[in-house]
């Protein structure tokens, strides 16, 4: 801790005026919660007045939430803090001057994951704006998910060059990764433990001061900025690995004629100290903007910070293999569909496939990086027609959605379940026979273990499911309708 920074922070006194850059699903609840802390006098939300997101400024200043998803408590909280004059949104970044703390929550997507080059442009622009108006003794915190090394590297460089100030001496700098899930933003910020990592002890201490009042149940976990970056990217890389492990086991179970869900239940029964297994669920693939990118941030961090990490020579990392396994699952769904059509005596070319579920997560309209998209492309390449049904996804480039399930099924030769939307639990053989190609055996491919195989098999359908090695080679029964 440098004495200069400590004295500047002492001179400033307790944190009272805060800025949050990036009015997205991370920044908005964070700003509203800061504004709701009595000791914090005022919070400014900074949002670029761009054609695509400038509208948020007006909405927020009217006390309205611009977020699509239903976020319990957030609308009321925004109305309350705006009415109390404790929160305001602006596109004028000069308001950063004189603030005690500024947090930055700007997305860091990968344009092409395999080349390990994330698109840091939006984040760099945000950092430049903050740097231009940064004053002595201010705390800057990055909340975005970033490659390990970014806080002490790119972020520090931009902030110092734009402000002319030195991090760790004239301003404090830290990383406090967000851990919020759409649909439970406020609860997550309040109740999840908060990893807080400064570039030095003074920065860590100042960041702990900033976040402590908004935690209700969660505890602060202090560490270095780089350790905080590794924690965030690794917690999602590990989740992706856990899903890949059960997906690989599902493929093994199919090959060995075993029901992976029986095996999963058996493994999960190991409970208690030191023997519990973190076994997740197999499925049609892994989507979303967290697990599909955070592994690559972690891998890039090793490359930038460490050069050559230990491990079996010449083999790809366990985490990148996990990504490959999860990205293989839509291909496996294609293979199961082609096998099903073949068993039903239906040529893939010209067949109609009803793809049920475009969202990457059940009962949600979020379709970012959906595994259904590669599957659709693969089936189109096989000459099939693909009809996409999803009741939640409002729109998606290049996709026309069928909103009526019966219409999606009408005349389909095969039905592929990609997302575990509750509506698909009502699928049954009668529905398929009444709507699908009556003169043929309907084919059903279950990517989320949503339906009972035996009802479909007994009625003469062709059934295949991820991990269902016990059913995927079932005999073809006489068609009972
Ligand atoms: N998935 C599986 N099997 C599983 C769990 C998930 O195939 O057992 C698939 C889902 O179908 C989906 C994808 O993985 O396509 C991602 O699912 P997710 O539940 O991980 O949801 P995300 O992507 O929203 O992950 C977020 C992460 N949260 C943050 O980054 C703050 C993750 O760390 C959380 O664990 C996860 O939410 C959560 O638990 O809800």
mmCIF file of N, CA and C in Angstrom, residues 8 84 90 212 214 275 290 308-309 367 373 451 476:
data_model
loop_
_atom_site.group_PDB
_atom_site.id
_atom_site.type_symbol
_atom_site.label_atom_id
_atom_site.label_comp_id
_atom_site.label_asym_id
_atom_site.label_seq_id
_atom_site.Cartn_x
_atom_site.Cartn_y
_atom_site.Cartn_z
ATOM 1 N N UNK A 8 -4.424 9.981 0.216
ATOM 2 C CA UNK A 8 -5.471 10.539 -0.669
ATOM 3 C C UNK A 8 -6.846 9.977 -0.283
ATOM 4 N N UNK A 84 -36.111 9.370 -5.057
ATOM 5 C CA UNK A 84 -35.408 9.972 -3.905
ATOM 6 C C UNK A 84 -34.246 10.853 -4.370
ATOM 7 N N UNK A 90 -26.826 9.183 -17.174
ATOM 8 C CA UNK A 90 -26.392 10.226 -18.101
ATOM 9 C C UNK A 90 -25.415 9.662 -19.124
ATOM 10 N N UNK A 212 -19.285 -3.782 0.712
ATOM 11 C CA UNK A 212 -19.816 -4.343 1.966
ATOM 12 C C UNK A 212 -21.266 -3.927 2.248
ATOM 13 N N UNK A 214 -23.751 -3.372 0.354
ATOM 14 C CA UNK A 214 -24.829 -3.930 -0.485
ATOM 15 C C UNK A 214 -25.007 -5.428 -0.248
ATOM 16 N N UNK A 275 -16.788 -37.223 -0.361
ATOM 17 C CA UNK A 275 -17.050 -38.233 -1.405
ATOM 18 C C UNK A 275 -18.095 -37.751 -2.407
ATOM 19 N N UNK A 290 -21.862 -17.120 -20.824
ATOM 20 C CA UNK A 290 -20.887 -17.281 -19.732
ATOM 21 C C UNK A 290 -19.977 -18.463 -20.022
ATOM 22 N N UNK A 308 3.926 -20.843 -20.793
ATOM 23 C CA UNK A 308 3.666 -22.293 -20.930
ATOM 24 C C UNK A 308 3.294 -22.866 -19.576
ATOM 25 N N UNK A 309 2.022 -23.312 -19.441
ATOM 26 C CA UNK A 309 1.631 -23.959 -18.188
ATOM 27 C C UNK A 309 2.010 -25.429 -18.270
ATOM 28 N N UNK A 367 -31.267 -16.553 -26.077
ATOM 29 C CA UNK A 367 -30.807 -17.540 -27.071
ATOM 30 C C UNK A 367 -29.342 -17.327 -27.431
ATOM 31 N N UNK A 373 -28.574 -23.696 -32.860
ATOM 32 C CA UNK A 373 -28.194 -23.111 -34.155
ATOM 33 C C UNK A 373 -27.256 -24.030 -34.944
ATOM 34 N N UNK A 451 -39.112 -36.515 -22.087
ATOM 35 C CA UNK A 451 -40.295 -37.365 -22.311
ATOM 36 C C UNK A 451 -40.009 -38.803 -21.878
ATOM 37 N N UNK A 476 -38.570 -51.931 -33.323
ATOM 38 C CA UNK A 476 -39.675 -51.141 -33.885
ATOM 39 C C UNK A 476 -40.983 -51.882 -33.624
#
